[in-house]
Tab-separated table of C-alpha atoms in Angstrom:
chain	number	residue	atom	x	y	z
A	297	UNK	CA	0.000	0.000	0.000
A	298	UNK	CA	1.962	3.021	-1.285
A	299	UNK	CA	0.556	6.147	-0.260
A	300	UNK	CA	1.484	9.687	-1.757
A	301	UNK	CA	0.871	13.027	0.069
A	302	UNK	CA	-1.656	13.931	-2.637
A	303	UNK	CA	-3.840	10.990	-1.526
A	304	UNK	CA	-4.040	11.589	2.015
A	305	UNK	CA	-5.340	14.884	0.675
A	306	UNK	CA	-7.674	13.317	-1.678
A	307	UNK	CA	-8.907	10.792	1.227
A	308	UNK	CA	-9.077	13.968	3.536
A	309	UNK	CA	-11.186	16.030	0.969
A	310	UNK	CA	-13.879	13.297	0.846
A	311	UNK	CA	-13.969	12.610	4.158
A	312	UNK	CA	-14.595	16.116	5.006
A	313	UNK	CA	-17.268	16.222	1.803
A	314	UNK	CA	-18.906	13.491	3.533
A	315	UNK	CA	-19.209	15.377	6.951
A	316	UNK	CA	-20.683	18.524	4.991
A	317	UNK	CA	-23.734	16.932	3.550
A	318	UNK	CA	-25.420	15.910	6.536
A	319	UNK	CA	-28.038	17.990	6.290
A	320	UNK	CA	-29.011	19.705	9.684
A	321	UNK	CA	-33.009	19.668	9.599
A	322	UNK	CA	-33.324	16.694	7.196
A	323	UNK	CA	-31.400	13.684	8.797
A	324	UNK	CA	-29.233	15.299	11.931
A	325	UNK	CA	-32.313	15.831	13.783
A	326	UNK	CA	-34.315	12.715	12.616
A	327	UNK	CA	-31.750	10.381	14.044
A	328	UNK	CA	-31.214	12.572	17.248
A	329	UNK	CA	-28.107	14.749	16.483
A	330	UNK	CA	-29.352	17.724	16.010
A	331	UNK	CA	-28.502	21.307	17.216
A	332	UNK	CA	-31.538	21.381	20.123
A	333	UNK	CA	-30.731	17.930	21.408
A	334	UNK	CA	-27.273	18.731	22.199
A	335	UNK	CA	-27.567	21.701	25.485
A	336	UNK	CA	-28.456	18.647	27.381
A	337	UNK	CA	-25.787	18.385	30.184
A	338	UNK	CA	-24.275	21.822	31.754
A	339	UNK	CA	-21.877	19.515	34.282
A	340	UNK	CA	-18.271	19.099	33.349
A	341	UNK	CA	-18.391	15.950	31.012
A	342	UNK	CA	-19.878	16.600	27.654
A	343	UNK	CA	-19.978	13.464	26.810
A	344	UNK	CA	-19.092	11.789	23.383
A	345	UNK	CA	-22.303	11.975	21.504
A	346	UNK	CA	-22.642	15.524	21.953
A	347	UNK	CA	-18.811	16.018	21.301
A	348	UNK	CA	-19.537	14.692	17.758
A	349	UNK	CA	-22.093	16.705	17.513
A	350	UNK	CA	-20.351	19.827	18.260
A	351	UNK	CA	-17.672	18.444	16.144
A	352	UNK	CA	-19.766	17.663	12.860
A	353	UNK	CA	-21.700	21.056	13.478
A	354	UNK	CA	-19.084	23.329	13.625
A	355	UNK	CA	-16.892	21.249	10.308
A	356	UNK	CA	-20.069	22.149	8.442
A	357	UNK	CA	-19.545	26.090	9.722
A	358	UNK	CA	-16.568	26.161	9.092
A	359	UNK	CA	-15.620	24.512	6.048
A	360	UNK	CA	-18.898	25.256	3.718
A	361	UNK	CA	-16.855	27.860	1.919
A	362	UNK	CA	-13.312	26.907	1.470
A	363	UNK	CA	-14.978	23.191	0.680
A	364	UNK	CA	-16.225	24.612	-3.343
A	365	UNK	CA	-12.553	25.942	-3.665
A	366	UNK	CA	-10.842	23.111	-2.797
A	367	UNK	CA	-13.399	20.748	-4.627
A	368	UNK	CA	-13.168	22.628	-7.415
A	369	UNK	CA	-9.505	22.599	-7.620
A	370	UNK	CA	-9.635	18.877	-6.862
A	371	UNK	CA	-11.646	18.376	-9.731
A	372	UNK	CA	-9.762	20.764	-12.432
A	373	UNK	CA	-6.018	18.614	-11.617
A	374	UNK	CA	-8.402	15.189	-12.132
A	375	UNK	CA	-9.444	16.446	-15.130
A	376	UNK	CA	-6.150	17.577	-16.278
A	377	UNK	CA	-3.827	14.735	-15.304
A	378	UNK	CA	-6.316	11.855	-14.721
B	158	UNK	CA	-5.520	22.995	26.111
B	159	UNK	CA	-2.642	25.173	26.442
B	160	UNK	CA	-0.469	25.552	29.360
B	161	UNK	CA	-0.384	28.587	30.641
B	162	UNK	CA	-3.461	31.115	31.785
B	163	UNK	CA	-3.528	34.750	31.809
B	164	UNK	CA	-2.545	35.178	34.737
B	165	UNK	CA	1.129	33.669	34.053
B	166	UNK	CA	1.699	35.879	31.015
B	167	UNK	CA	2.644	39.304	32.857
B	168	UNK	CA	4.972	37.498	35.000
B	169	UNK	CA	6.499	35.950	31.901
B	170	UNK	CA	7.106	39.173	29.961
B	171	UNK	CA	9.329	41.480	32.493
B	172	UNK	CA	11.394	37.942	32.951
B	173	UNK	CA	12.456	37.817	29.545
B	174	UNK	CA	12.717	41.151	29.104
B	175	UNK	CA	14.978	41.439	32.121
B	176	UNK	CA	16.917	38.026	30.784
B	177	UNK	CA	18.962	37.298	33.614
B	178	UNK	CA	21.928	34.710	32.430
B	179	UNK	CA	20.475	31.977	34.500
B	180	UNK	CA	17.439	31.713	33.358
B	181	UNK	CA	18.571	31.140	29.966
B	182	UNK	CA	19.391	27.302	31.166
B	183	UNK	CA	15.911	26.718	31.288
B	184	UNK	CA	14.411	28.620	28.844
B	185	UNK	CA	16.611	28.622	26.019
B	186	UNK	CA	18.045	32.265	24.325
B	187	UNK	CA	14.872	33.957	22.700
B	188	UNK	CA	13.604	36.935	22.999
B	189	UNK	CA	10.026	35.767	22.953
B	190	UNK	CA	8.245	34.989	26.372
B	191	UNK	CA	8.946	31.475	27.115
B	192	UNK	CA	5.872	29.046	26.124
B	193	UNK	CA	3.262	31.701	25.034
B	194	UNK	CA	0.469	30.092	23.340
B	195	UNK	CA	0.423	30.570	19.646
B	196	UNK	CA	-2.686	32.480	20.107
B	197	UNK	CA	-1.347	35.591	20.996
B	198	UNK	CA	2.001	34.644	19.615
B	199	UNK	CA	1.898	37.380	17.134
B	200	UNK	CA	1.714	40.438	19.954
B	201	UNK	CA	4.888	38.619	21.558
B	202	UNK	CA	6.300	38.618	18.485
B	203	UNK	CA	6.267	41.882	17.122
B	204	UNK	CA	7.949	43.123	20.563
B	205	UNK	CA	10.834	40.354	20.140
B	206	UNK	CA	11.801	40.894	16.649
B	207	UNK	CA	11.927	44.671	17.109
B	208	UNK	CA	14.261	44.172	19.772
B	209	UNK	CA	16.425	42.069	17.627
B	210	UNK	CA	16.547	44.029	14.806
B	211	UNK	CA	18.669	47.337	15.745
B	212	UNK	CA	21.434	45.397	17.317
B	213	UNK	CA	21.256	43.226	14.023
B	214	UNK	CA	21.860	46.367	12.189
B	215	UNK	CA	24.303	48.028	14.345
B	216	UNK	CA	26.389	44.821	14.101
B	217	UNK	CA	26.001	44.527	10.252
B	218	UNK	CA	26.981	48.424	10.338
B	219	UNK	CA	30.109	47.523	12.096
B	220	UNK	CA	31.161	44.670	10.494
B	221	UNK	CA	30.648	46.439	6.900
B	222	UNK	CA	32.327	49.486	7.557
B	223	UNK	CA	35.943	48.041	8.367
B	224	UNK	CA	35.567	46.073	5.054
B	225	UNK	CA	34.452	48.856	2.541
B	226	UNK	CA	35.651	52.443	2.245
B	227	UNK	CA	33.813	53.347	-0.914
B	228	UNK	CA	30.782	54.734	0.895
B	229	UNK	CA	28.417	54.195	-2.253
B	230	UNK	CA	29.189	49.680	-2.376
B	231	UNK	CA	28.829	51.001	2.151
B	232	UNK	CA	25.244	52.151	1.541
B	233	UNK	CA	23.649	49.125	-0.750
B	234	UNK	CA	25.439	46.854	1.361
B	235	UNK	CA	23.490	47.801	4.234
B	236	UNK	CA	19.955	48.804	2.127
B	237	UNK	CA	20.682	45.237	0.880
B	238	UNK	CA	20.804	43.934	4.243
B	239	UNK	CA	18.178	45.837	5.885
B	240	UNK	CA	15.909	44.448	3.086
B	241	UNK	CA	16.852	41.176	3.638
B	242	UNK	CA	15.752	41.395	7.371
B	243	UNK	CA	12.631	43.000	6.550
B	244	UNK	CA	11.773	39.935	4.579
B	245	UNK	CA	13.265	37.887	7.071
B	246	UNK	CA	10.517	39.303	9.839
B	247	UNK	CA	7.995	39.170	7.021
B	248	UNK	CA	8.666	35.487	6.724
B	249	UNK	CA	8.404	34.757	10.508
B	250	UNK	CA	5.302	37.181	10.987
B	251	UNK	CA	3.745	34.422	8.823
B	252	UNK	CA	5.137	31.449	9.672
B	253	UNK	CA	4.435	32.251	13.537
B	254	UNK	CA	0.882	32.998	12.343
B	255	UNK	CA	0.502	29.025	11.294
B	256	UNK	CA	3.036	27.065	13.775
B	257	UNK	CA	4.255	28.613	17.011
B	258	UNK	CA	8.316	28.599	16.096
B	259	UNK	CA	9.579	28.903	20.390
B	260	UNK	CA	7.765	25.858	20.985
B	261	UNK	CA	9.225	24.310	17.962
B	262	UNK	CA	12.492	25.243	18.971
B	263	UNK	CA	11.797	24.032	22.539
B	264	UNK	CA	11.864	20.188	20.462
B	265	UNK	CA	15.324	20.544	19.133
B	266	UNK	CA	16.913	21.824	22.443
B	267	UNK	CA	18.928	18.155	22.740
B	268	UNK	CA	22.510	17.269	23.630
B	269	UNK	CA	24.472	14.366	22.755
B	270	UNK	CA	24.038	12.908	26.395
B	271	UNK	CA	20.051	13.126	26.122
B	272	UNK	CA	19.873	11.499	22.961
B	273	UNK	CA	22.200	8.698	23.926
B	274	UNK	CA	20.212	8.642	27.560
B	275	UNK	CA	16.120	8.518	25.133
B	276	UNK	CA	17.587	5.943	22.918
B	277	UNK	CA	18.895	3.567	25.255
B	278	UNK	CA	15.268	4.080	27.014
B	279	UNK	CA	13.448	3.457	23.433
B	280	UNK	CA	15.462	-0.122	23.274
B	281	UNK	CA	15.022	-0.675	27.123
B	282	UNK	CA	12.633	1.052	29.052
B	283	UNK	CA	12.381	-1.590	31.826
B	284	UNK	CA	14.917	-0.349	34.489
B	285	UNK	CA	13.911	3.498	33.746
B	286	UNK	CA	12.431	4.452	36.681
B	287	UNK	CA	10.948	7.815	37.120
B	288	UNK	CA	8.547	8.659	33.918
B	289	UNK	CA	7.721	12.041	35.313
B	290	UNK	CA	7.993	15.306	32.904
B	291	UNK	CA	9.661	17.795	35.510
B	292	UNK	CA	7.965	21.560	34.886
B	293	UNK	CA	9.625	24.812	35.836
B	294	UNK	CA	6.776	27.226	36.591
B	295	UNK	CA	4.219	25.809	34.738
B	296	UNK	CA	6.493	25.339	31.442
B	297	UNK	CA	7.741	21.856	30.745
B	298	UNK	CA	11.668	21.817	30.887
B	299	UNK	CA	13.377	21.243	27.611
B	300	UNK	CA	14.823	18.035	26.775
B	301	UNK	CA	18.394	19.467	27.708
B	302	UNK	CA	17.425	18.980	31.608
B	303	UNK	CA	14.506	16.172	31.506
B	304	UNK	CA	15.202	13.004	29.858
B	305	UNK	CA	11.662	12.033	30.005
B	306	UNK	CA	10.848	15.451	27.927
B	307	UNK	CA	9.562	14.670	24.449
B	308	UNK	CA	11.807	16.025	21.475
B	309	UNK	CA	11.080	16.306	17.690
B	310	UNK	CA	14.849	15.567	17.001
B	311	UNK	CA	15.781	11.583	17.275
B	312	UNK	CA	12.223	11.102	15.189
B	313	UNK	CA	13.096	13.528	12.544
B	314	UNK	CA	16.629	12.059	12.382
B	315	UNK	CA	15.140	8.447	12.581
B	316	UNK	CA	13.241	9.139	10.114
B	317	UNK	CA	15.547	9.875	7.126
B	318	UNK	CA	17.761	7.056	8.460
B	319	UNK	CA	14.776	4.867	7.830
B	320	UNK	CA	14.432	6.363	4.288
B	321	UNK	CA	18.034	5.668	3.682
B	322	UNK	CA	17.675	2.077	4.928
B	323	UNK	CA	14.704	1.343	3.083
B	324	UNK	CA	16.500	2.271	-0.024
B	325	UNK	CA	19.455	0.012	0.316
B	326	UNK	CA	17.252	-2.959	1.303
B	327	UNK	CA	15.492	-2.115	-1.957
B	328	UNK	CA	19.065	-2.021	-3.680
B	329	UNK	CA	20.022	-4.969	-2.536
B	330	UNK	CA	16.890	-6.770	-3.930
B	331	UNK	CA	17.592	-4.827	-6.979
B	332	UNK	CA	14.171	-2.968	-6.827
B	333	UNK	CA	15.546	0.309	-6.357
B	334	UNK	CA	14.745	3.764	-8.248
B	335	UNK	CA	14.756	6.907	-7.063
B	336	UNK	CA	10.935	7.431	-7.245
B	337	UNK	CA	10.388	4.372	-4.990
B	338	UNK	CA	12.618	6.214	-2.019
B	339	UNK	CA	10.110	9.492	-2.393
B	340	UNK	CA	7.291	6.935	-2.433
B	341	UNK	CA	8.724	4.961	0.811
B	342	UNK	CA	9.153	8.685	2.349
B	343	UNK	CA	5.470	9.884	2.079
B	344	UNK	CA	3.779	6.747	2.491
B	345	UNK	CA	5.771	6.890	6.310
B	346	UNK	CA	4.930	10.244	6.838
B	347	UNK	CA	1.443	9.211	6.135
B	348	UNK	CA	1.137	6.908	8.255
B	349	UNK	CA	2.486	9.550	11.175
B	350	UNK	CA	-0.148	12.008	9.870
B	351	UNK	CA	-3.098	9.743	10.246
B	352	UNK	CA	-1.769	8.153	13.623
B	353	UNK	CA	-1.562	11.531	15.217
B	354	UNK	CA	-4.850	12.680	13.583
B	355	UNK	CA	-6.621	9.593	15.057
B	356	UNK	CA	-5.501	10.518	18.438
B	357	UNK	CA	-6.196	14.000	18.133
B	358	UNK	CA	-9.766	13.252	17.350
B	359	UNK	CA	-9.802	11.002	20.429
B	360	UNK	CA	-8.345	13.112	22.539
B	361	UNK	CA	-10.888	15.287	21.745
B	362	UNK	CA	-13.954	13.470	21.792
B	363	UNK	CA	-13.352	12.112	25.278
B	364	UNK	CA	-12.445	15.642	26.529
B	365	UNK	CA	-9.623	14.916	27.679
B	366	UNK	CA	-7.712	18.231	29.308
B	367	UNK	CA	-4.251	17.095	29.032
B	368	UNK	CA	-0.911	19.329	27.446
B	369	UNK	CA	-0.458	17.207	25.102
B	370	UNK	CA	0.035	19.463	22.026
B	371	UNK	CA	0.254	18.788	18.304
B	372	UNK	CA	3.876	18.512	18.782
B	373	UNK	CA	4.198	15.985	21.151
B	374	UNK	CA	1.725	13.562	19.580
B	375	UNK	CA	4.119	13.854	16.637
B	376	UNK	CA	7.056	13.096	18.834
B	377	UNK	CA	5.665	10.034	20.459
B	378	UNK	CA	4.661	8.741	17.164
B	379	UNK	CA	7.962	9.439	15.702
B	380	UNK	CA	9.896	7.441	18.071
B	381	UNK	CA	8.548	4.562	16.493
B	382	UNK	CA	11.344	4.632	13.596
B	383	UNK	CA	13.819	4.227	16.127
B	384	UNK	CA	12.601	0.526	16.628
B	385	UNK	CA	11.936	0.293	12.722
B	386	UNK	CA	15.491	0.753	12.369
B	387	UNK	CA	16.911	-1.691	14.943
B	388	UNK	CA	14.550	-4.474	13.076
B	389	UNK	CA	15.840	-3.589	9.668
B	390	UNK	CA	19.034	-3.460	10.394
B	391	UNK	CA	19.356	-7.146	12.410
B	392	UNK	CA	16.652	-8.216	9.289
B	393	UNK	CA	19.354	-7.219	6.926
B	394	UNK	CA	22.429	-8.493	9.126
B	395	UNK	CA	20.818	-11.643	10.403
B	396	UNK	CA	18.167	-12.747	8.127
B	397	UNK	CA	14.512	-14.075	8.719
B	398	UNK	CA	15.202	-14.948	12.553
B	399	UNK	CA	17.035	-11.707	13.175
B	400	UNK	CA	13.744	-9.876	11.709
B	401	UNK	CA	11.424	-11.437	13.967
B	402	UNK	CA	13.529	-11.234	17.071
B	403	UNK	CA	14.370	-8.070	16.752
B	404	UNK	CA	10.315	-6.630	15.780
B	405	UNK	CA	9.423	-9.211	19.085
B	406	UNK	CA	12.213	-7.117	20.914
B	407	UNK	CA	11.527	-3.379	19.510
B	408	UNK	CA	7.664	-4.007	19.730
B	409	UNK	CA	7.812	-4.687	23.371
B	410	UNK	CA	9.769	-2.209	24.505
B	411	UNK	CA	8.208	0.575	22.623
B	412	UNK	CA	4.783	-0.843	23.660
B	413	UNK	CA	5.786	-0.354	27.506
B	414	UNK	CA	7.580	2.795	26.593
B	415	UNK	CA	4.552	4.307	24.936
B	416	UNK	CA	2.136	3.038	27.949
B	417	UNK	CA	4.353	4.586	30.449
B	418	UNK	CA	4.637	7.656	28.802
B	419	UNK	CA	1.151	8.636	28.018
B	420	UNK	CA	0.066	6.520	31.590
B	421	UNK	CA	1.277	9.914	33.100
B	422	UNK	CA	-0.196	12.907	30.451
B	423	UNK	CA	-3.377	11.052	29.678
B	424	UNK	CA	-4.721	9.063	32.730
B	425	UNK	CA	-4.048	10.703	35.494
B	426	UNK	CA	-4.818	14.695	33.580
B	427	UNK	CA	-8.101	16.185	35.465
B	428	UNK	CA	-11.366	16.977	33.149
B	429	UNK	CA	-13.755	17.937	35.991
B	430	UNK	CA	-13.563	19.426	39.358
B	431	UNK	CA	-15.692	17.471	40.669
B	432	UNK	CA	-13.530	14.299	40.491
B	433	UNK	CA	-16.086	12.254	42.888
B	434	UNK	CA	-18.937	12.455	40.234
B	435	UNK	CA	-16.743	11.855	37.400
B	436	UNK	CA	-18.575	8.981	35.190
B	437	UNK	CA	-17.073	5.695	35.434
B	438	UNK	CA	-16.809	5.297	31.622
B	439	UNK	CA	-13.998	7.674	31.826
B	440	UNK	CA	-10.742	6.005	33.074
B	441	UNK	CA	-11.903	3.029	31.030
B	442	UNK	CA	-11.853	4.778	27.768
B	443	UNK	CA	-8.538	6.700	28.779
B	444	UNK	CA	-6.976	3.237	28.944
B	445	UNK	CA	-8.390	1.987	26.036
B	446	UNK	CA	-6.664	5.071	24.295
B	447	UNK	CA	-3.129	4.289	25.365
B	448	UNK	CA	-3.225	1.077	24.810
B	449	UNK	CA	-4.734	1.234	21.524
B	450	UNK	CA	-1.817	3.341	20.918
B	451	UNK	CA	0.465	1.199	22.105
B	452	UNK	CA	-1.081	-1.578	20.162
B	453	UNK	CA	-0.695	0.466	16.579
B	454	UNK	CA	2.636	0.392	17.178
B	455	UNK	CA	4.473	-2.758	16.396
B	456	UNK	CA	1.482	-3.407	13.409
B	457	UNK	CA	2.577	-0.450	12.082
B	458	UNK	CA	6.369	-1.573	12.235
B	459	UNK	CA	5.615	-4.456	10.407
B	460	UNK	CA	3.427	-2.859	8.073
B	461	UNK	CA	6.328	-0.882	7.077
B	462	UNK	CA	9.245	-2.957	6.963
B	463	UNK	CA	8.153	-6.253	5.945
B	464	UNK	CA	7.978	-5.715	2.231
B	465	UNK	CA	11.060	-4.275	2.233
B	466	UNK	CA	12.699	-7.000	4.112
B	467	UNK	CA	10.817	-10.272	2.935
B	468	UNK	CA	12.973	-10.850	0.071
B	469	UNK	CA	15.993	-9.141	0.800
B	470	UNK	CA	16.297	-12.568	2.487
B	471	UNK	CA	16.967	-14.736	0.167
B	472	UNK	CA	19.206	-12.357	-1.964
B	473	UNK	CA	21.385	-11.516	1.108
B	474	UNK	CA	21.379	-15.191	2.203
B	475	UNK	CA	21.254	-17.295	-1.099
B	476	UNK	CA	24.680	-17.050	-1.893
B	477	UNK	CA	25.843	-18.055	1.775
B	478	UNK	CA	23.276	-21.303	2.781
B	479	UNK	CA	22.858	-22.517	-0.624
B	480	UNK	CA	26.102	-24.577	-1.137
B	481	UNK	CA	24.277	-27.622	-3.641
B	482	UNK	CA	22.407	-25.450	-6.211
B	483	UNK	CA	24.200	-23.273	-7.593
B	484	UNK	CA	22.679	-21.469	-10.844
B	485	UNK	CA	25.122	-22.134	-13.509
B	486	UNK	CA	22.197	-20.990	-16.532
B	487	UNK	CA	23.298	-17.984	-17.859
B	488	UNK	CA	20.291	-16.172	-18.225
B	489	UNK	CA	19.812	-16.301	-14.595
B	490	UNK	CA	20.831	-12.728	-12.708
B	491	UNK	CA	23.597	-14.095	-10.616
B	492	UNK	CA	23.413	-11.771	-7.137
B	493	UNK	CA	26.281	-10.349	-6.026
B	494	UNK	CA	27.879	-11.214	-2.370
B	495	UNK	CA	26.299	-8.536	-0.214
B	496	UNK	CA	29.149	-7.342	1.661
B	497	UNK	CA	28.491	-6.261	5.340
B	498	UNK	CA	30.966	-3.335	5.307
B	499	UNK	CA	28.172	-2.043	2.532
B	500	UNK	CA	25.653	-1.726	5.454
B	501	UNK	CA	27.590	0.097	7.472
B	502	UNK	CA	29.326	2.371	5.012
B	503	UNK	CA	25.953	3.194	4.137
B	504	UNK	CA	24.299	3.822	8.166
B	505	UNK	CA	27.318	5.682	9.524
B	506	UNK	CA	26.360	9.222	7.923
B	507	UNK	CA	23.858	9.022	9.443
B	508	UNK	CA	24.988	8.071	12.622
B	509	UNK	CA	28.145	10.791	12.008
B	510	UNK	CA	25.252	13.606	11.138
B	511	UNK	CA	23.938	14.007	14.864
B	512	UNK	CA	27.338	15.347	16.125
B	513	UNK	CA	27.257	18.144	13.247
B	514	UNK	CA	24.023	18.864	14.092
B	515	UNK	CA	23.998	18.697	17.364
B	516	UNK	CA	27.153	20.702	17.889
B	517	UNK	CA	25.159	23.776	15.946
B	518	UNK	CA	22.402	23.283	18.181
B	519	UNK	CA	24.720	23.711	21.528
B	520	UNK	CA	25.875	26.879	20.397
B	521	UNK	CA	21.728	28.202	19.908
């Protein structure tokens, strides 16, 4: 298994593709991670669910934007040189 | 995450600013405030390098003006140079802004007697006894006083000894091109970059509050190539025995190393005040952590080495066992007698580099 640098940055770019499409009112709340369900505890431990949560939530802030640059580069150099 | 609070940083400012010669055995000669996050690095920073730059000038100005009398070549010397340091701020404005360069620096403060010390604990860690990172004032002390400190420098140097190893074993099977050595290089560093991602993430998700920074997850995960090497090298020396003794040998005692090591940052670091209602899933999953860790690491030692070593075997051996068939068909590739002076004429830069390098680093 030989890996190159540019495919850790392909396997990052769908990995974090695949954490931007969860849709927040669609499916994150049907299954029970949405934005309400996570205030729950106000003691120390967060606990993992709503860590992931958190975590998932603030990806899709964050990386909505930058994502259609990078995708779009990612596509262009496929198209290019295969 | 980060070490130190607000409270620490006015107390940390007049003491570098002050710089009494003894404190600059523990924190090393910058003129940044020692262990600032990388926050507010860039206020820290501006203050440093401003500080730096006259006397960098006045000494330029000195130097210049006993070599050149013709006052025009006297001025664009020193334009020329006091461009070159505005670019040179420029440069570290920016890298500062992305990775914190003090505590980078804080991971290359080593001396020959640590690195001897940190091997000889990566190949034996039994009889060590006291696993303890010693702090002064609330900053860890560089690997110069604290053997048990973590340092960038032995995994970056074991690194590129494994890349050089991994190409003569591929020599020696006659599989070797230069791409293959770039392609050997980043699929290890990949494997480092997803390790230390892994246990960022879990670090995270089980909010745990311990200092383990960025840096330090890389160094633990580097130390890895140190046993990598060992099993290559008695692989190439001793053949298919030697290999599996020596991964047996190197697994163990970086397993134990790497559970004794993270025992002390990860399981015993406090995430609540309240430690009586903590939940009981807690220390559970904190274990599970390290010794997932500690797990990864000899699969990941044979992951890497095996294919390089599997049939170096029988070219390194074939000529010495094989005493009844001999190939006498000509169109067979007859493999030359690998010499074990090769091996080491080959390892010993490497081994030769850390005293350069480390006598440059004495003098910093």
């Amino acid at each position: 298994m030989a890996f190159t640098l540019y495919s850790l940055i392909q396997a990052a770019i769908l990995c974090v593709n695949a954490v931007a499409v969860l849709h927040e009112e669609r499916f994150l709340s049907k299954i029970g991670w949405g934005v309400d369900q996570s205030v729950g505890g106000f003691g120390d431990e967060p606990g993992i669910k709503v860590q992931l949560m958190t975590l998932v939530r603030s990806v899709r802030t964050v990386m909505r934007v930058p994502l259609i640059a990078v995708n779009s580069v990612c596509i262009v150099l496929l198209l290019l040189f295969g | 995450m980060d070490l130190p609070h607000h409270g620490y940083r006015a107390t940390a400012k007049p003491r570098a600013r002050a710089a009494p010669p003894t404190a600059d055995s523990v924190l090393f000669d910058d003129t940044s405030s020692g262990g600032a996050p990388a926050m507010n690095s860039q206020a820290y920073y501006t203050p440093g390098y401003n500080m730096a730059a006259p006397t960098n000038d006045m000494q330029g100005g000195v130097g210049v003006n006993n070599l050149f009398t013709d006052p025009m070549a006297n001025a664009a010397m020193m334009y020329g140079s006091s461009l070159a340091n505005q670019g040179k701020d420029m440069v570290n404005k920016e890298i500062s802004r992305f990775m914190s360069m003090n505590k980078l620096k804080y991971f290359f403060a080593v001396d020959t007697r640590y690195v001897l010390k940190k091997l000889m604990i990566l190949m034996f860690p039994y009889t060590h006894q006291d696993w303890e990172v010693r702090y002064h004032r609330d900053t860890p002390l560089p690997p110069r006083q604290d053997v048990n400190a973590p340092d960038l420098y032995i995994p970056t140097m074991a690194f590129i000894t494994y890349i050089l190893l991994a190409g003569m074993a591929l020599g020696i099977q006659k599989r070797f091109s230069p791409e293959v050595l770039g392609l050997c290089a980043s699929t290890a560093l990949v494997w480092v970059i997803i390790e230390v991602l892994v246990m960022l993430l879990s670090l995270y998700l089980l909010t745990v509050h311990s200092d383990l920074s960025t840096f330090d997850l890389i160094a633990y995960s580097g130390y890895k190539y140190v046993g990598m090497i060992f099993t290559m090298l008695c692989g190439l020396l001793f053949g298919s025995d030697g290999y599996y003794v020596a991964l047996a040998w190197s697994s163990c005692a970086l397993m134990f190393f790497i559970v004794r090591s993270l025992k002390m940052k990860i399981l015993t670091s406090l995430s609540s005040d309240s430690m009586g209602t903590a939940s009981s899933a807690k220390p559970h999953l904190r274990l599970y952590i390290t010794v997932a860790t500690a797990l990864f690491q000899p699969i990941i030692i044979y992951w890497l080495t095996s294919h390089l070593i599997r049939r170096a075997f029988h070219h390194l051996h074939h000529t010495v066992r094989t005493t009844q068939t001999e190939p006498l068909s000509t169109h067979m590739i007859r493999v030359p007698r690998v010499r074990y002076g090769d091996i080491f004429c080959i390892i010993s830069p490497s081994l030769v580099n850390p005293g350069f390098y480390l006598s440059t680093f004495d003098k910093a």
